[in-house]
PDB file of C-alpha atoms in Angstrom:
ATOM      1  CA  MET M  31      -0.174  -0.378  -0.214  1.00 65.00           C
ATOM      2  CA  THR M  32       1.378   3.413  -1.024  1.00 83.00           C
ATOM      3  CA  GLY M  33       1.525   5.712   2.086  1.00 97.00           C
ATOM      4  CA  ARG M  34       0.192   8.651   1.989  1.00 98.00           C
ATOM      5  CA  LEU M  35      -0.341  12.594   3.586  1.00 98.00           C
ATOM      6  CA  VAL M  36      -3.600  12.249   6.178  1.00 98.00           C
ATOM      7  CA  THR M  37      -3.001  16.693   6.309  1.00 98.00           C
ATOM      8  CA  VAL M  38      -0.332  18.845   6.473  1.00 98.00           C
ATOM      9  CA  ASN M  39      -0.486  21.229  10.230  1.00 97.00           C
ATOM     10  CA  LEU M  40       0.573  24.408  11.066  1.00 96.00           C
ATOM     11  CA  GLY M  41       1.210  26.104  14.204  1.00 88.00           C
ATOM     12  CA  VAL M  42      -0.809  28.629  16.755  1.00 81.00           C
ATOM     13  CA  VAL M  43      -0.079  30.420  18.469  1.00 76.00           C
ATOM     14  CA  THR M  44      -0.758  28.737  22.135  1.00 69.00           C
ATOM     15  CA  GLU M  45      -0.451  30.751  25.601  1.00 69.00           C
ATOM     16  CA  ALA M  46      -0.144  28.868  27.940  1.00 61.00           C
ATOM     17  CA  GLU M  47       2.380  28.429  31.628  1.00 63.00           C
ATOM     18  CA  TRP M  48       3.930  24.975  30.389  1.00 58.00           C
ATOM     19  CA  ALA M  49       4.919  26.103  26.722  1.00 59.00           C
ATOM     20  CA  GLY M  50       8.943  25.602  26.482  1.00 56.00           C
ATOM     21  CA  ASP M  51       9.395  29.287  25.189  1.00 53.00           C
ATOM     22  CA  ALA M  52      10.428  32.013  27.955  1.00 54.00           C
ATOM     23  CA  SER M  53       7.765  33.655  26.155  1.00 58.00           C
ATOM     24  CA  GLY M  54       4.626  31.894  27.400  1.00 66.00           C
ATOM     25  CA  ARG M  55       4.289  30.265  24.075  1.00 69.00           C
ATOM     26  CA  SER M  56       3.918  27.264  22.136  1.00 76.00           C
ATOM     27  CA  GLY M  57       3.504  26.489  18.522  1.00 78.00           C
ATOM     28  CA  ILE M  58       2.737  22.266  19.357  1.00 83.00           C
ATOM     29  CA  ASP M  59      -1.388  23.063  19.230  1.00 86.00           C
ATOM     30  CA  LYS M  60      -1.301  21.670  14.757  1.00 93.00           C
ATOM     31  CA  ARG M  61      -4.262  22.789  12.881  1.00 95.00           C
ATOM     32  CA  PRO M  62      -4.770  20.725   9.432  1.00 97.00           C
ATOM     33  CA  VAL M  63      -5.153  23.487   6.671  1.00 97.00           C
ATOM     34  CA  ASP M  64      -6.350  23.330   3.175  1.00 95.00           C
ATOM     35  CA  GLY M  65      -4.721  23.656   0.303  1.00 94.00           C
ATOM     36  CA  PRO M  66      -0.572  22.824  -0.507  1.00 97.00           C
ATOM     37  CA  VAL M  67       2.208  24.238   2.222  1.00 98.00           C
ATOM     38  CA  LEU M  68       5.730  24.769   0.947  1.00 98.00           C
ATOM     39  CA  LEU M  69       8.815  22.773   2.547  1.00 98.00           C
ATOM     40  CA  ARG M  70      11.764  25.274   2.957  1.00 97.00           C
ATOM     41  CA  VAL M  71      15.107  24.519   3.718  1.00 96.00           C
ATOM     42  CA  ASP M  72      15.019  26.770   6.104  1.00 94.00           C
ATOM     43  CA  GLY M  73      10.685  26.457   7.755  1.00 94.00           C
ATOM     44  CA  VAL M  74       7.360  25.313   7.022  1.00 96.00           C
ATOM     45  CA  ALA M  75       5.220  28.561   5.344  1.00 96.00           C
ATOM     46  CA  GLY M  76       3.152  28.831   8.061  1.00 93.00           C
ATOM     47  CA  ASP M  77       4.288  27.575  11.068  1.00 91.00           C
ATOM     48  CA  PHE M  78       4.916  29.023  14.275  1.00 83.00           C
ATOM     49  CA  ILE M  79       7.906  27.747  16.716  1.00 73.00           C
ATOM     50  CA  GLY M  80       7.484  28.696  19.623  1.00 61.00           C
ATOM     51  CA  GLU M  81      11.170  27.768  21.929  1.00 60.00           C
ATOM     52  CA  ARG M  82      13.513  28.326  18.458  1.00 56.00           C
ATOM     53  CA  ALA M  83      16.232  27.220  21.047  1.00 53.00           C
ATOM     54  CA  HIS M  84      14.878  23.104  21.202  1.00 55.00           C
ATOM     55  CA  HIS M  85      12.255  24.122  18.852  1.00 58.00           C
ATOM     56  CA  GLY M  86      13.167  24.373  14.817  1.00 62.00           C
ATOM     57  CA  GLY M  87      16.474  23.975  12.898  1.00 84.00           C
ATOM     58  CA  PRO M  88      17.762  22.661   9.133  1.00 93.00           C
ATOM     59  CA  ASP M  89      17.752  18.776  10.866  1.00 96.00           C
ATOM     60  CA  GLN M  90      13.839  19.313  12.554  1.00 94.00           C
ATOM     61  CA  ILE M  91      12.859  21.617   9.674  1.00 95.00           C
ATOM     62  CA  VAL M  92       9.391  19.085   9.930  1.00 97.00           C
ATOM     63  CA  TYR M  93       8.140  16.791  12.597  1.00 96.00           C
ATOM     64  CA  ALA M  94       6.098  13.728  10.936  1.00 98.00           C
ATOM     65  CA  TYR M  95       3.812  11.173  12.947  1.00 98.00           C
ATOM     66  CA  ALA M  96       1.276   7.866  11.953  1.00 98.00           C
ATOM     67  CA  GLU M  97      -2.212   8.365  12.070  1.00 98.00           C
ATOM     68  CA  GLU M  98      -2.216   4.900  13.670  1.00 98.00           C
ATOM     69  CA  ASP M  99      -0.010   5.664  16.307  1.00 98.00           C
ATOM     70  CA  ALA M 100      -1.686   8.726  17.193  1.00 97.00           C
ATOM     71  CA  ALA M 101      -5.167   5.730  16.871  1.00 98.00           C
ATOM     72  CA  TRP M 102      -3.541   3.704  19.486  1.00 98.00           C
ATOM     73  CA  TRP M 103      -3.409   6.636  22.055  1.00 97.00           C
ATOM     74  CA  ALA M 104      -6.940   7.880  21.828  1.00 97.00           C
ATOM     75  CA  ALA M 105      -7.360   4.580  22.997  1.00 97.00           C
ATOM     76  CA  GLU M 106      -5.074   4.298  25.386  1.00 96.00           C
ATOM     77  CA  LEU M 107      -5.819   7.587  26.833  1.00 95.00           C
ATOM     78  CA  GLY M 108      -9.660   6.642  26.062  1.00 96.00           C
ATOM     79  CA  ARG M 109     -10.256  10.270  24.182  1.00 94.00           C
ATOM     80  CA  ASP M 110      -9.632  11.283  20.100  1.00 95.00           C
ATOM     81  CA  ILE M 111      -6.585  12.794  19.288  1.00 95.00           C
ATOM     82  CA  ARG M 112      -7.225  14.632  16.126  1.00 95.00           C
ATOM     83  CA  PRO M 113      -4.468  15.667  13.280  1.00 97.00           C
ATOM     84  CA  GLY M 114      -1.734  18.351  14.634  1.00 95.00           C
ATOM     85  CA  ALA M 115      -1.721  17.115  18.375  1.00 94.00           C
ATOM     86  CA  PHE M 116       0.945  15.837  18.662  1.00 94.00           C
ATOM     87  CA  GLY M 117       2.855  18.754  17.214  1.00 92.00           C
ATOM     88  CA  GLU M 118       3.900  17.246  13.579  1.00 96.00           C
ATOM     89  CA  ASN M 119       3.815  19.235  10.276  1.00 97.00           C
ATOM     90  CA  LEU M 120       2.543  15.811   8.468  1.00 98.00           C
ATOM     91  CA  THR M 121       0.105  13.331   9.811  1.00 98.00           C
ATOM     92  CA  THR M 122       0.768  10.141   7.474  1.00 98.00           C
ATOM     93  CA  TYR M 123      -0.998   7.155   7.059  1.00 98.00           C
ATOM     94  CA  ALA M 124       0.637   3.510   5.189  1.00 98.00           C
ATOM     95  CA  VAL M 125       4.359   4.951   6.109  1.00 98.00           C
ATOM     96  CA  ASP M 126       6.542   3.193   8.636  1.00 97.00           C
ATOM     97  CA  VAL M 127       7.020   6.538  10.508  1.00 98.00           C
ATOM     98  CA  THR M 128       8.737   4.489  13.691  1.00 97.00           C
ATOM     99  CA  GLY M 129      10.506   2.278  11.058  1.00 98.00           C
ATOM    100  CA  ALA M 130      11.938   4.341   8.853  1.00 98.00           C
ATOM    101  CA  VAL M 131      16.011   4.482   8.217  1.00 98.00           C
ATOM    102  CA  VAL M 132      17.712   7.753   9.447  1.00 98.00           C
ATOM    103  CA  GLY M 133      19.031   9.055   5.918  1.00 98.00           C
ATOM    104  CA  GLU M 134      16.052   8.063   3.596  1.00 98.00           C
ATOM    105  CA  ARG M 135      14.384   9.924   1.410  1.00 98.00           C
ATOM    106  CA  TRP M 136      10.825  11.138   0.578  1.00 98.00           C
ATOM    107  CA  GLN M 137       9.405  12.645  -2.369  1.00 98.00           C
ATOM    108  CA  ILE M 138       5.760  14.100  -1.218  1.00 98.00           C
ATOM    109  CA  GLY M 139       4.082  16.296  -4.133  1.00 98.00           C
ATOM    110  CA  THR M 140       6.934  18.523  -4.749  1.00 98.00           C
ATOM    111  CA  ALA M 141       9.506  18.245  -1.221  1.00 98.00           C
ATOM    112  CA  LEU M 142      12.337  16.232  -1.238  1.00 98.00           C
ATOM    113  CA  LEU M 143      13.070  15.298   2.751  1.00 98.00           C
ATOM    114  CA  GLU M 144      15.352  13.667   4.326  1.00 98.00           C
ATOM    115  CA  VAL M 145      14.907  11.347   8.004  1.00 98.00           C
ATOM    116  CA  THR M 146      17.088  12.613  10.347  1.00 98.00           C
ATOM    117  CA  LYS M 147      15.898  11.894  13.871  1.00 98.00           C
ATOM    118  CA  PRO M 148      12.724  10.718  16.655  1.00 98.00           C
ATOM    119  CA  ARG M 149      10.828  13.498  19.011  1.00 94.00           C
ATOM    120  CA  THR M 150      12.459  13.343  22.131  1.00 91.00           C
ATOM    121  CA  PRO M 151       8.989  14.380  24.492  1.00 88.00           C
ATOM    122  CA  CYS M 152       9.065  17.260  26.947  1.00 84.00           C
ATOM    123  CA  ARG M 153       7.209  18.820  29.685  1.00 84.00           C
ATOM    124  CA  THR M 154       5.362  21.539  26.456  1.00 82.00           C
ATOM    125  CA  PHE M 155       3.883  18.393  24.937  1.00 85.00           C
ATOM    126  CA  ALA M 156       2.828  16.884  28.290  1.00 87.00           C
ATOM    127  CA  GLY M 157       1.026  19.945  29.166  1.00 87.00           C
ATOM    128  CA  PHE M 158      -0.806  20.430  26.096  1.00 87.00           C
ATOM    129  CA  TRP M 159      -2.212  16.826  26.732  1.00 89.00           C
ATOM    130  CA  GLY M 160      -3.148  17.198  30.037  1.00 90.00           C
ATOM    131  CA  VAL M 161      -1.886  14.129  31.022  1.00 92.00           C
ATOM    132  CA  PRO M 162       1.224  14.233  33.541  1.00 91.00           C
ATOM    133  CA  ASP M 163       3.711  11.020  33.027  1.00 94.00           C
ATOM    134  CA  LEU M 164       3.080  11.384  29.151  1.00 93.00           C
ATOM    135  CA  ILE M 165       6.479  11.718  28.863  1.00 94.00           C
ATOM    136  CA  LYS M 166       7.147   8.690  30.371  1.00 96.00           C
ATOM    137  CA  ARG M 167       4.343   6.725  28.842  1.00 96.00           C
ATOM    138  CA  PHE M 168       5.556   7.942  25.898  1.00 96.00           C
ATOM    139  CA  THR M 169       9.134   6.714  26.017  1.00 97.00           C
ATOM    140  CA  VAL M 170       7.662   3.510  26.410  1.00 97.00           C
ATOM    141  CA  ARG M 171       5.530   3.476  24.106  1.00 97.00           C
ATOM    142  CA  ALA M 172       8.324   4.585  21.487  1.00 97.00           C
ATOM    143  CA  ALA M 173       6.828   5.248  18.772  1.00 97.00           C
ATOM    144  CA  PRO M 174       7.686   8.937  19.027  1.00 97.00           C
ATOM    145  CA  GLY M 175       7.348  10.075  14.841  1.00 98.00           C
ATOM    146  CA  ALA M 176      10.770  11.427  12.681  1.00 98.00           C
ATOM    147  CA  TYR M 177      11.931  14.376  12.006  1.00 97.00           C
ATOM    148  CA  LEU M 178      13.147  15.526   8.855  1.00 98.00           C
ATOM    149  CA  ARG M 179      15.263  18.045   6.519  1.00 97.00           C
ATOM    150  CA  VAL M 180      14.363  19.398   3.047  1.00 98.00           C
ATOM    151  CA  LEU M 181      16.655  18.221   0.545  1.00 98.00           C
ATOM    152  CA  ARG M 182      14.609  20.076  -2.560  1.00 98.00           C
ATOM    153  CA  GLU M 183      11.574  22.812  -1.039  1.00 98.00           C
ATOM    154  CA  GLY M 184       8.394  22.247  -2.919  1.00 98.00           C
ATOM    155  CA  GLU M 185       4.572  22.165  -1.869  1.00 98.00           C
ATOM    156  CA  VAL M 186       2.838  19.284  -0.331  1.00 98.00           C
ATOM    157  CA  GLY M 187      -0.828  19.107   0.958  1.00 98.00           C
ATOM    158  CA  ALA M 188      -3.682  16.462   2.057  1.00 98.00           C
ATOM    159  CA  GLY M 189      -4.120  13.028   0.007  1.00 97.00           C
ATOM    160  CA  ASP M 190       0.315  13.159  -1.786  1.00 98.00           C
ATOM    161  CA  PRO M 191       1.572  10.555  -1.720  1.00 98.00           C
ATOM    162  CA  VAL M 192       4.762   9.062   0.452  1.00 98.00           C
ATOM    163  CA  GLU M 193       7.381   7.713  -1.461  1.00 97.00           C
ATOM    164  CA  VAL M 194      10.674   6.141  -0.348  1.00 97.00           C
ATOM    165  CA  VAL M 195      13.001   6.684  -2.512  1.00 97.00           C
ATOM    166  CA  GLU M 196      16.013   5.770  -1.496  1.00 97.00           C
ATOM    167  CA  ARG M 197      16.913   4.159   1.638  1.00 97.00           C
ATOM    168  CA  PRO M 198      20.164   3.988   3.339  1.00 97.00           C
ATOM    169  CA  ALA M 199      22.097   0.396   4.116  1.00 96.00           C
ATOM    170  CA  HIS M 200      22.497   0.898   7.321  1.00 97.00           C
ATOM    171  CA  GLY M 201      19.539   0.376   7.833  1.00 97.00           C
ATOM    172  CA  VAL M 202      19.239   2.555  11.680  1.00 98.00           C
ATOM    173  CA  THR M 203      15.954   2.903  11.895  1.00 98.00           C
ATOM    174  CA  VAL M 204      13.971   6.040  13.784  1.00 98.00           C
ATOM    175  CA  GLY M 205      12.697   3.554  16.610  1.00 98.00           C
ATOM    176  CA  GLU M 206      15.823   2.553  17.095  1.00 98.00           C
ATOM    177  CA  VAL M 207      17.845   5.219  17.821  1.00 98.00           C
ATOM    178  CA  PHE M 208      14.733   6.926  20.381  1.00 98.00           C
ATOM    179  CA  ARG M 209      15.507   3.732  22.342  1.00 98.00           C
ATOM    180  CA  ALA M 210      19.140   4.034  22.848  1.00 97.00           C
ATOM    181  CA  SER M 211      19.090   7.632  22.944  1.00 96.00           C
ATOM    182  CA  THR M 212      16.148   6.263  25.926  1.00 96.00           C
ATOM    183  CA  LEU M 213      15.864   3.494  27.333  1.00 96.00           C
ATOM    184  CA  GLU M 214      18.435   0.846  25.470  1.00 97.00           C
ATOM    185  CA  PRO M 215      21.555   2.054  25.736  1.00 96.00           C
ATOM    186  CA  GLU M 216      23.134  -0.884  25.053  1.00 97.00           C
ATOM    187  CA  LEU M 217      22.446   0.744  21.560  1.00 97.00           C
ATOM    188  CA  LEU M 218      23.926   3.529  21.427  1.00 97.00           C
ATOM    189  CA  PRO M 219      27.609   2.137  19.675  1.00 96.00           C
ATOM    190  CA  ARG M 220      25.151   1.838  16.625  1.00 96.00           C
ATOM    191  CA  LEU M 221      24.113   4.729  16.124  1.00 97.00           C
ATOM    192  CA  LEU M 222      27.735   6.211  15.146  1.00 93.00           C
ATOM    193  CA  ASP M 223      27.794   3.966  12.296  1.00 92.00           C
ATOM    194  CA  VAL M 224      24.989   6.354  10.681  1.00 96.00           C
ATOM    195  CA  PRO M 225      26.362   9.422   8.614  1.00 96.00           C
ATOM    196  CA  GLU M 226      23.140  11.536   8.336  1.00 96.00           C
ATOM    197  CA  LEU M 227      22.758  11.172  12.247  1.00 96.00           C
ATOM    198  CA  PRO M 228      22.565  15.486  12.750  1.00 96.00           C
ATOM    199  CA  GLU M 229      26.095  16.220  14.289  1.00 95.00           C
ATOM    200  CA  PRO M 230      25.091  17.425  17.347  1.00 94.00           C
ATOM    201  CA  LEU M 231      23.369  13.528  18.191  1.00 96.00           C
ATOM    202  CA  ARG M 232      26.192  12.203  17.087  1.00 95.00           C
ATOM    203  CA  ARG M 233      27.856  14.322  19.685  1.00 95.00           C
ATOM    204  CA  LYS M 234      25.920  13.608  22.212  1.00 95.00           C
ATOM    205  CA  VAL M 235      25.945   9.805  22.121  1.00 96.00           C
ATOM    206  CA  ALA M 236      29.851  10.116  21.684  1.00 94.00           C
ATOM    207  CA  ARG M 237      30.038  11.585  25.020  1.00 95.00           C
ATOM    208  CA  ARG M 238      27.448   9.169  26.652  1.00 94.00           C
ATOM    209  CA  LEU M 239      29.909   6.300  25.144  1.00 94.00           C
ATOM    210  CA  ALA M 240      32.827   8.061  26.611  1.00 91.00           C
ATOM    211  CA  THR M 241      31.434   8.150  30.317  1.00 82.00           C
ATOM    212  CA  PRO M 242      28.850   5.470  30.651  1.00 69.00           C
ATOM    213  CA  ASP M 243      28.010   7.473  33.901  1.00 63.00           C
ATOM    214  CA  ALA M 244      26.293  10.431  32.263  1.00 54.00           C
TER     215      ALA M 244
END
């Protein structure tokens, strides 16, 4: 089955005490939009990002989350979860986001994207959902969604096919990077064999391997 975009979602300004930005504003509340959206190498047109110290940047321009994983959370929490509720720009269907290989390339619309790393849950996410132990539960579930960089700018829209056009041979997936960074540190050495891994994350992995108790 060919994967596709369910929705493209853009952030609206949310002001709350749990917002990570010093100004108390967050862009985690993303809403589906009609029509095509331009994905640029420096950001998603029309999207709001609050705390730029931890969000945005060339290695995490776009965040994708699978509709199937959202459905699991809806059942787990006993409530509806709409597209964009994870703070994702792209809600996908029939795309193995957790199983995506770091460095694999997605053709969507006229844009070309490259998978870079998993999303790390934060207190803003937990506050937005109103689930105090969400970070722990999200970590155990280990279906974090994927960040992507934009290799070729272009427009994407709901219903566009998601085609994997290239997949590196190293085989290290988004899910494996997430588990290595959280509950399974024994996986960390494999991450150093991934040339597409963002350099800040690579340095963090090297420090942890040099100081196992850090």
